[in-house]
Amino acid sequence: MGEAGLVVEGLSKRFGDIVALDGCDLQVPNGQLVGFLGPNGAGKTTAMRAVVGLVSYDSGTLRWDGADLDRRIRARIGYLPQQRGMYPRMRVHEHVAYIARLAGLDRPTAAEKADEWVERVGLTERRDDLIQELSIGNQQRVQLAVALVHEPLLVVLDEPFAGLDPVAVSTLSGIMTDLAARGVSVVFSSHQLDLVQDLCETVTIIARGRTRATGTVRELRGRSEHRILEVTWAGRAPAWAPRGGRPLTPRADGATRFELPTPVDVAAVV
């Protein structure tokens, strides 16, 4: 899987009686894009926050290239949180340059890097706008620039594609791919599985705080004995099931779900 990069082993964390992480493992090699997947409440955000140092953990190890993940290394992490936070009365370029200064860059370098990243995220024409004047999608572009302005070694992105339009998704995908090509380790969570499949070399899946599977998308699909077919009806759902399909609990929006054995040709069964 290449160079060591980030290695998380046996990470555990409790919040009172709630077990958020229960022996989570994750590896993000240098120069790779890794998808970090799981249902809501699986522990993805807690694990990411532990990596960047925003929450403590009860047990486990976090290492970068074989060394403990300490404050010096964490200063070279770029983090995009799921819940965004910016200074609404600052202007776009001003905000990015300010965060670059907080990350340790001198004033001229911070301004230069802010120029570069404001352009790369497609906000050159909005560089002098107040943050509060931007759309949610453009605010997210600013947050991405903030996460990358100090040239991190490891990039941790929590649901980075949420709320983005197709153009912004394409821009972000290109940036992430370019980062990995330059040797940066990138891990991101997402519920948009098509993007995960297109971007990632490896995927780690967790549930209830524990790692359940790791591998390429192809490998993980090969391990599964079933596929889920979801059907949305224009009107009332008929009494129908695909050949060989087992009905599952209907979704709240009325869609019907079936479990199918693999391999399966969905076009043939419907």
mmCIF file of C-alpha atoms in Angstrom:
data_model
loop_
_atom_site.group_PDB
_atom_site.id
_atom_site.type_symbol
_atom_site.label_atom_id
_atom_site.label_comp_id
_atom_site.label_asym_id
_atom_site.label_seq_id
_atom_site.Cartn_x
_atom_site.Cartn_y
_atom_site.Cartn_z
ATOM 1 C CA MET A 1 0.000 0.000 0.000
ATOM 2 C CA GLY A 2 3.008 2.336 -0.370
ATOM 3 C CA GLU A 3 4.640 4.467 2.308
ATOM 4 C CA ALA A 4 3.370 4.314 5.873
ATOM 5 C CA GLY A 5 1.688 7.726 6.152
ATOM 6 C CA LEU A 6 -1.050 7.745 8.798
ATOM 7 C CA VAL A 7 -1.592 4.524 10.740
ATOM 8 C CA VAL A 8 -4.385 4.340 13.331
ATOM 9 C CA GLU A 9 -4.666 1.145 15.369
ATOM 10 C CA GLY A 10 -7.160 0.114 18.027
ATOM 11 C CA LEU A 11 -8.598 3.599 18.523
ATOM 12 C CA SER A 12 -11.247 3.681 21.260
ATOM 13 C CA LYS A 13 -13.306 6.526 22.707
ATOM 14 C CA ARG A 14 -16.289 6.724 25.041
ATOM 15 C CA PHE A 15 -18.508 9.688 25.798
ATOM 16 C CA GLY A 16 -20.039 8.623 29.105
ATOM 17 C CA ASP A 17 -22.037 5.478 28.372
ATOM 18 C CA ILE A 18 -21.780 5.965 24.611
ATOM 19 C CA VAL A 19 -19.088 3.988 22.798
ATOM 20 C CA ALA A 20 -18.045 6.205 19.890
ATOM 21 C CA LEU A 21 -14.988 4.187 18.829
ATOM 22 C CA ASP A 22 -14.333 0.562 19.678
ATOM 23 C CA GLY A 23 -10.956 -0.425 18.270
ATOM 24 C CA CYS A 24 -11.010 1.516 14.996
ATOM 25 C CA ASP A 25 -8.161 0.911 12.526
ATOM 26 C CA LEU A 26 -7.318 3.183 9.592
ATOM 27 C CA GLN A 27 -4.351 3.546 7.258
ATOM 28 C CA VAL A 28 -3.802 6.456 4.873
ATOM 29 C CA PRO A 29 -0.546 5.843 2.977
ATOM 30 C CA ASN A 30 1.486 8.697 1.548
ATOM 31 C CA GLY A 31 0.174 9.780 -1.832
ATOM 32 C CA GLN A 32 -3.144 7.946 -1.594
ATOM 33 C CA LEU A 33 -6.797 8.931 -1.471
ATOM 34 C CA VAL A 34 -8.658 6.840 1.102
ATOM 35 C CA GLY A 35 -12.427 6.815 1.563
ATOM 36 C CA PHE A 36 -13.663 6.523 5.146
ATOM 37 C CA LEU A 37 -17.200 5.165 5.036
ATOM 38 C CA GLY A 38 -19.932 4.141 7.415
ATOM 39 C CA PRO A 39 -23.499 4.944 8.431
ATOM 40 C CA ASN A 40 -24.402 8.021 10.442
ATOM 41 C CA GLY A 41 -23.143 7.605 13.991
ATOM 42 C CA ALA A 42 -20.523 5.023 13.013
ATOM 43 C CA GLY A 43 -17.686 7.060 14.533
ATOM 44 C CA LYS A 44 -16.107 8.617 11.441
ATOM 45 C CA THR A 45 -16.148 12.194 12.717
ATOM 46 C CA THR A 46 -14.872 11.189 16.160
ATOM 47 C CA ALA A 47 -11.981 9.276 14.588
ATOM 48 C CA MET A 48 -11.091 12.220 12.364
ATOM 49 C CA ARG A 49 -11.243 14.652 15.267
ATOM 50 C CA ALA A 50 -8.944 12.363 17.261
ATOM 51 C CA VAL A 51 -6.447 12.325 14.396
ATOM 52 C CA VAL A 52 -6.295 16.119 14.193
ATOM 53 C CA GLY A 53 -6.172 16.448 17.994
ATOM 54 C CA LEU A 54 -9.582 17.979 18.671
ATOM 55 C CA VAL A 55 -10.764 15.163 20.947
ATOM 56 C CA SER A 56 -8.846 12.900 23.295
ATOM 57 C CA TYR A 57 -9.064 9.129 22.962
ATOM 58 C CA ASP A 58 -9.093 6.398 25.576
ATOM 59 C CA SER A 59 -6.773 3.867 23.940
ATOM 60 C CA GLY A 60 -5.061 3.047 20.682
ATOM 61 C CA THR A 61 -2.128 4.410 18.699
ATOM 62 C CA LEU A 62 -1.838 7.112 16.045
ATOM 63 C CA ARG A 63 1.397 7.226 14.060
ATOM 64 C CA TRP A 64 2.754 9.166 11.101
ATOM 65 C CA ASP A 65 5.543 7.523 9.093
ATOM 66 C CA GLY A 66 6.344 5.342 12.087
ATOM 67 C CA ALA A 67 6.513 8.155 14.666
ATOM 68 C CA ASP A 68 3.905 9.160 17.228
ATOM 69 C CA LEU A 69 1.399 11.671 15.873
ATOM 70 C CA ASP A 70 2.528 14.637 17.965
ATOM 71 C CA ARG A 71 1.863 18.384 17.909
ATOM 72 C CA ARG A 72 4.612 19.026 15.370
ATOM 73 C CA ILE A 73 3.096 16.609 12.879
ATOM 74 C CA ARG A 74 -0.461 17.754 13.585
ATOM 75 C CA ALA A 75 0.597 21.275 12.569
ATOM 76 C CA ARG A 76 1.002 19.824 9.059
ATOM 77 C CA ILE A 77 -2.540 18.430 8.902
ATOM 78 C CA GLY A 78 -5.222 20.146 6.831
ATOM 79 C CA TYR A 79 -8.700 19.615 8.284
ATOM 80 C CA LEU A 80 -12.118 20.337 6.819
ATOM 81 C CA PRO A 81 -14.702 19.737 9.583
ATOM 82 C CA GLN A 82 -18.239 18.614 8.901
ATOM 83 C CA GLN A 83 -19.540 21.614 10.817
ATOM 84 C CA ARG A 84 -17.912 24.592 9.148
ATOM 85 C CA GLY A 85 -16.702 27.594 11.109
ATOM 86 C CA MET A 86 -15.459 30.907 9.683
ATOM 87 C CA TYR A 87 -15.315 34.601 10.510
ATOM 88 C CA PRO A 88 -18.358 35.976 8.666
ATOM 89 C CA ARG A 89 -17.188 39.616 8.622
ATOM 90 C CA MET A 90 -13.779 38.858 7.143
ATOM 91 C CA ARG A 91 -13.193 38.975 3.404
ATOM 92 C CA VAL A 92 -12.326 35.850 1.457
ATOM 93 C CA HIS A 93 -8.632 36.520 0.798
ATOM 94 C CA GLU A 94 -8.185 38.133 4.202
ATOM 95 C CA HIS A 95 -9.667 35.077 5.917
ATOM 96 C CA VAL A 96 -7.477 32.562 4.085
ATOM 97 C CA ALA A 97 -4.327 34.628 4.685
ATOM 98 C CA TYR A 98 -5.205 35.033 8.370
ATOM 99 C CA ILE A 99 -5.505 31.282 8.877
ATOM 100 C CA ALA A 100 -2.232 30.795 7.015
ATOM 101 C CA ARG A 101 -0.574 33.163 9.493
ATOM 102 C CA LEU A 102 -2.033 31.169 12.390
ATOM 103 C CA ALA A 103 -0.502 28.056 10.811
ATOM 104 C CA GLY A 104 2.940 29.664 11.047
ATOM 105 C CA LEU A 105 3.488 31.243 7.636
ATOM 106 C CA ASP A 106 5.052 34.705 7.543
ATOM 107 C CA ARG A 107 2.921 37.572 6.233
ATOM 108 C CA PRO A 108 4.242 37.692 2.622
ATOM 109 C CA THR A 109 4.081 33.902 2.236
ATOM 110 C CA ALA A 110 0.598 33.780 3.765
ATOM 111 C CA ALA A 111 -0.636 36.398 1.296
ATOM 112 C CA GLU A 112 0.976 34.559 -1.619
ATOM 113 C CA LYS A 113 -0.490 31.196 -0.611
ATOM 114 C CA ALA A 114 -3.890 32.797 -0.053
ATOM 115 C CA ASP A 115 -3.737 34.170 -3.612
ATOM 116 C CA GLU A 116 -2.923 30.693 -4.907
ATOM 117 C CA TRP A 117 -5.640 28.831 -3.054
ATOM 118 C CA VAL A 118 -8.383 31.402 -3.575
ATOM 119 C CA GLU A 119 -7.702 30.987 -7.287
ATOM 120 C CA ARG A 120 -7.552 27.188 -7.119
ATOM 121 C CA VAL A 121 -10.940 26.912 -5.430
ATOM 122 C CA GLY A 122 -12.438 29.240 -8.037
ATOM 123 C CA LEU A 123 -13.075 32.353 -5.943
ATOM 124 C CA THR A 124 -10.739 34.915 -7.506
ATOM 125 C CA GLU A 125 -13.658 37.144 -8.496
ATOM 126 C CA ARG A 126 -15.053 36.925 -4.949
ATOM 127 C CA ARG A 127 -11.766 37.435 -3.093
ATOM 128 C CA ASP A 128 -12.846 40.787 -1.620
ATOM 129 C CA ASP A 129 -16.376 39.685 -0.667
ATOM 130 C CA LEU A 130 -17.355 39.192 2.955
ATOM 131 C CA ILE A 131 -17.694 35.560 3.997
ATOM 132 C CA GLN A 132 -21.278 36.206 5.098
ATOM 133 C CA GLU A 133 -22.158 37.355 1.567
ATOM 134 C CA LEU A 134 -21.201 34.019 0.018
ATOM 135 C CA SER A 135 -23.464 31.079 -0.724
ATOM 136 C CA ILE A 136 -23.073 27.959 1.399
ATOM 137 C CA GLY A 137 -21.211 26.264 -1.450
ATOM 138 C CA ASN A 138 -18.762 29.141 -1.848
ATOM 139 C CA GLN A 139 -18.224 29.296 1.900
ATOM 140 C CA GLN A 140 -17.238 25.657 1.689
ATOM 141 C CA ARG A 141 -14.722 26.528 -1.025
ATOM 142 C CA VAL A 142 -13.196 29.076 1.355
ATOM 143 C CA GLN A 143 -13.046 26.445 4.094
ATOM 144 C CA LEU A 144 -11.226 24.119 1.706
ATOM 145 C CA ALA A 145 -8.691 26.827 0.870
ATOM 146 C CA VAL A 146 -8.165 27.360 4.600
ATOM 147 C CA ALA A 147 -7.511 23.630 5.087
ATOM 148 C CA LEU A 148 -4.878 23.536 2.342
ATOM 149 C CA VAL A 149 -3.189 26.936 2.457
ATOM 150 C CA HIS A 150 -0.309 25.783 4.685
ATOM 151 C CA GLU A 151 0.686 22.882 2.381
ATOM 152 C CA PRO A 152 -0.246 19.984 4.702
ATOM 153 C CA LEU A 153 1.256 16.500 4.605
ATOM 154 C CA LEU A 154 -2.061 14.904 5.580
ATOM 155 C CA VAL A 155 -5.509 16.170 4.587
ATOM 156 C CA VAL A 156 -8.576 15.088 6.588
ATOM 157 C CA LEU A 157 -11.912 16.008 4.993
ATOM 158 C CA ASP A 158 -15.211 15.303 6.757
ATOM 159 C CA GLU A 159 -18.039 15.183 4.184
ATOM 160 C CA PRO A 160 -16.271 17.629 1.841
ATOM 161 C CA PHE A 161 -18.768 17.225 -1.016
ATOM 162 C CA ALA A 162 -21.894 17.964 1.035
ATOM 163 C CA GLY A 163 -23.790 20.921 -0.417
ATOM 164 C CA LEU A 164 -21.519 21.431 -3.428
ATOM 165 C CA ASP A 165 -22.819 21.946 -6.961
ATOM 166 C CA PRO A 166 -21.428 19.775 -9.801
ATOM 167 C CA VAL A 167 -18.825 22.381 -10.809
ATOM 168 C CA ALA A 168 -17.527 22.639 -7.244
ATOM 169 C CA VAL A 169 -17.508 18.836 -6.929
ATOM 170 C CA SER A 170 -15.362 18.624 -10.053
ATOM 171 C CA THR A 171 -13.009 21.325 -8.734
ATOM 172 C CA LEU A 172 -12.616 19.612 -5.364
ATOM 173 C CA SER A 173 -12.117 16.188 -6.956
ATOM 174 C CA GLY A 174 -9.338 17.601 -9.116
ATOM 175 C CA ILE A 175 -7.639 19.230 -6.136
ATOM 176 C CA MET A 176 -7.780 16.021 -4.100
ATOM 177 C CA THR A 177 -6.378 13.958 -6.967
ATOM 178 C CA ASP A 178 -3.581 16.479 -7.487
ATOM 179 C CA LEU A 179 -2.703 16.451 -3.782
ATOM 180 C CA ALA A 180 -2.365 12.665 -3.790
ATOM 181 C CA ALA A 181 -0.253 12.788 -6.958
ATOM 182 C CA ARG A 182 2.146 15.128 -5.127
ATOM 183 C CA GLY A 183 2.531 12.662 -2.256
ATOM 184 C CA VAL A 184 -0.027 14.103 0.177
ATOM 185 C CA SER A 185 -2.125 11.622 2.174
ATOM 186 C CA VAL A 186 -5.849 12.350 1.807
ATOM 187 C CA VAL A 187 -8.697 10.752 3.755
ATOM 188 C CA PHE A 188 -12.306 11.820 3.392
ATOM 189 C CA SER A 189 -15.723 10.683 4.498
ATOM 190 C CA SER A 190 -18.700 10.774 2.162
ATOM 191 C CA HIS A 191 -22.085 9.206 1.525
ATOM 192 C CA GLN A 192 -21.647 9.818 -2.225
ATOM 193 C CA LEU A 193 -20.382 6.386 -3.159
ATOM 194 C CA ASP A 194 -19.941 7.194 -6.849
ATOM 195 C CA LEU A 195 -17.318 9.781 -5.918
ATOM 196 C CA VAL A 196 -15.623 7.374 -3.526
ATOM 197 C CA GLN A 197 -15.403 4.768 -6.266
ATOM 198 C CA ASP A 198 -14.010 7.255 -8.793
ATOM 199 C CA LEU A 199 -11.441 8.872 -6.482
ATOM 200 C CA CYS A 200 -10.211 6.304 -3.980
ATOM 201 C CA GLU A 201 -7.511 3.690 -4.186
ATOM 202 C CA THR A 202 -8.651 2.116 -0.918
ATOM 203 C CA VAL A 203 -11.697 2.321 1.327
ATOM 204 C CA THR A 204 -12.159 1.683 5.041
ATOM 205 C CA ILE A 205 -15.657 0.946 6.336
ATOM 206 C CA ILE A 206 -16.594 1.309 9.999
ATOM 207 C CA ALA A 207 -19.785 0.613 11.912
ATOM 208 C CA ARG A 208 -20.488 1.066 15.621
ATOM 209 C CA GLY A 209 -17.001 2.447 16.102
ATOM 210 C CA ARG A 210 -15.156 -0.568 14.740
ATOM 211 C CA THR A 211 -13.451 -1.157 11.398
ATOM 212 C CA ARG A 212 -15.402 -3.741 9.430
ATOM 213 C CA ALA A 213 -13.551 -3.857 6.108
ATOM 214 C CA THR A 214 -10.607 -2.329 4.256
ATOM 215 C CA GLY A 215 -9.610 -2.732 0.624
ATOM 216 C CA THR A 216 -10.171 -1.462 -2.875
ATOM 217 C CA VAL A 217 -13.740 -0.884 -4.009
ATOM 218 C CA ARG A 218 -13.451 -3.909 -6.295
ATOM 219 C CA GLU A 219 -12.145 -6.094 -3.463
ATOM 220 C CA LEU A 220 -14.917 -5.046 -1.095
ATOM 221 C CA ARG A 221 -17.591 -5.672 -3.687
ATOM 222 C CA GLY A 222 -16.145 -9.110 -4.294
ATOM 223 C CA ARG A 223 -16.482 -9.971 -0.596
ATOM 224 C CA SER A 224 -20.191 -9.176 -0.497
ATOM 225 C CA GLU A 225 -22.647 -11.968 -1.147
ATOM 226 C CA HIS A 226 -25.567 -9.599 -1.741
ATOM 227 C CA ARG A 227 -26.564 -6.397 -3.491
ATOM 228 C CA ILE A 228 -29.303 -3.989 -2.446
ATOM 229 C CA LEU A 229 -31.783 -2.930 -5.135
ATOM 230 C CA GLU A 230 -33.829 0.159 -4.289
ATOM 231 C CA VAL A 231 -36.934 0.948 -6.341
ATOM 232 C CA THR A 232 -38.844 4.239 -6.228
ATOM 233 C CA TRP A 233 -42.380 4.083 -7.597
ATOM 234 C CA ALA A 234 -44.268 6.869 -9.390
ATOM 235 C CA GLY A 235 -47.439 5.895 -7.548
ATOM 236 C CA ARG A 236 -48.473 3.274 -5.021
ATOM 237 C CA ALA A 237 -45.961 0.432 -4.718
ATOM 238 C CA PRO A 238 -47.256 -2.771 -6.378
ATOM 239 C CA ALA A 239 -46.994 -6.242 -4.893
ATOM 240 C CA TRP A 240 -43.841 -7.062 -6.828
ATOM 241 C CA ALA A 241 -40.409 -8.467 -6.135
ATOM 242 C CA PRO A 242 -37.474 -9.158 -8.454
ATOM 243 C CA ARG A 243 -36.609 -12.767 -9.196
ATOM 244 C CA GLY A 244 -34.509 -14.098 -6.328
ATOM 245 C CA GLY A 245 -34.954 -10.916 -4.301
ATOM 246 C CA ARG A 246 -35.761 -10.745 -0.589
ATOM 247 C CA PRO A 247 -37.851 -7.732 0.532
ATOM 248 C CA LEU A 248 -36.278 -5.461 3.143
ATOM 249 C CA THR A 249 -37.881 -2.854 5.393
ATOM 250 C CA PRO A 250 -39.302 -0.054 3.188
ATOM 251 C CA ARG A 251 -37.737 3.380 3.463
ATOM 252 C CA ALA A 252 -39.634 6.239 5.048
ATOM 253 C CA ASP A 253 -40.068 7.915 1.644
ATOM 254 C CA GLY A 254 -41.869 4.847 0.261
ATOM 255 C CA ALA A 255 -39.018 3.362 -1.755
ATOM 256 C CA THR A 256 -38.928 -0.442 -1.806
ATOM 257 C CA ARG A 257 -35.667 -2.275 -1.076
ATOM 258 C CA PHE A 258 -34.677 -5.817 -2.013
ATOM 259 C CA GLU A 259 -31.643 -7.942 -1.221
ATOM 260 C CA LEU A 260 -30.279 -9.778 -4.271
ATOM 261 C CA PRO A 261 -27.629 -12.505 -4.432
ATOM 262 C CA THR A 262 -24.397 -11.788 -6.315
ATOM 263 C CA PRO A 263 -23.412 -11.811 -9.049
ATOM 264 C CA VAL A 264 -26.573 -10.200 -10.352
ATOM 265 C CA ASP A 265 -27.695 -8.464 -13.531
ATOM 266 C CA VAL A 266 -30.096 -5.818 -12.224
ATOM 267 C CA ALA A 267 -31.488 -5.154 -15.706
ATOM 268 C CA ALA A 268 -32.421 -8.829 -16.018
ATOM 269 C CA VAL A 269 -34.248 -9.114 -12.698
ATOM 270 C CA VAL A 270 -36.448 -6.064 -13.271
#
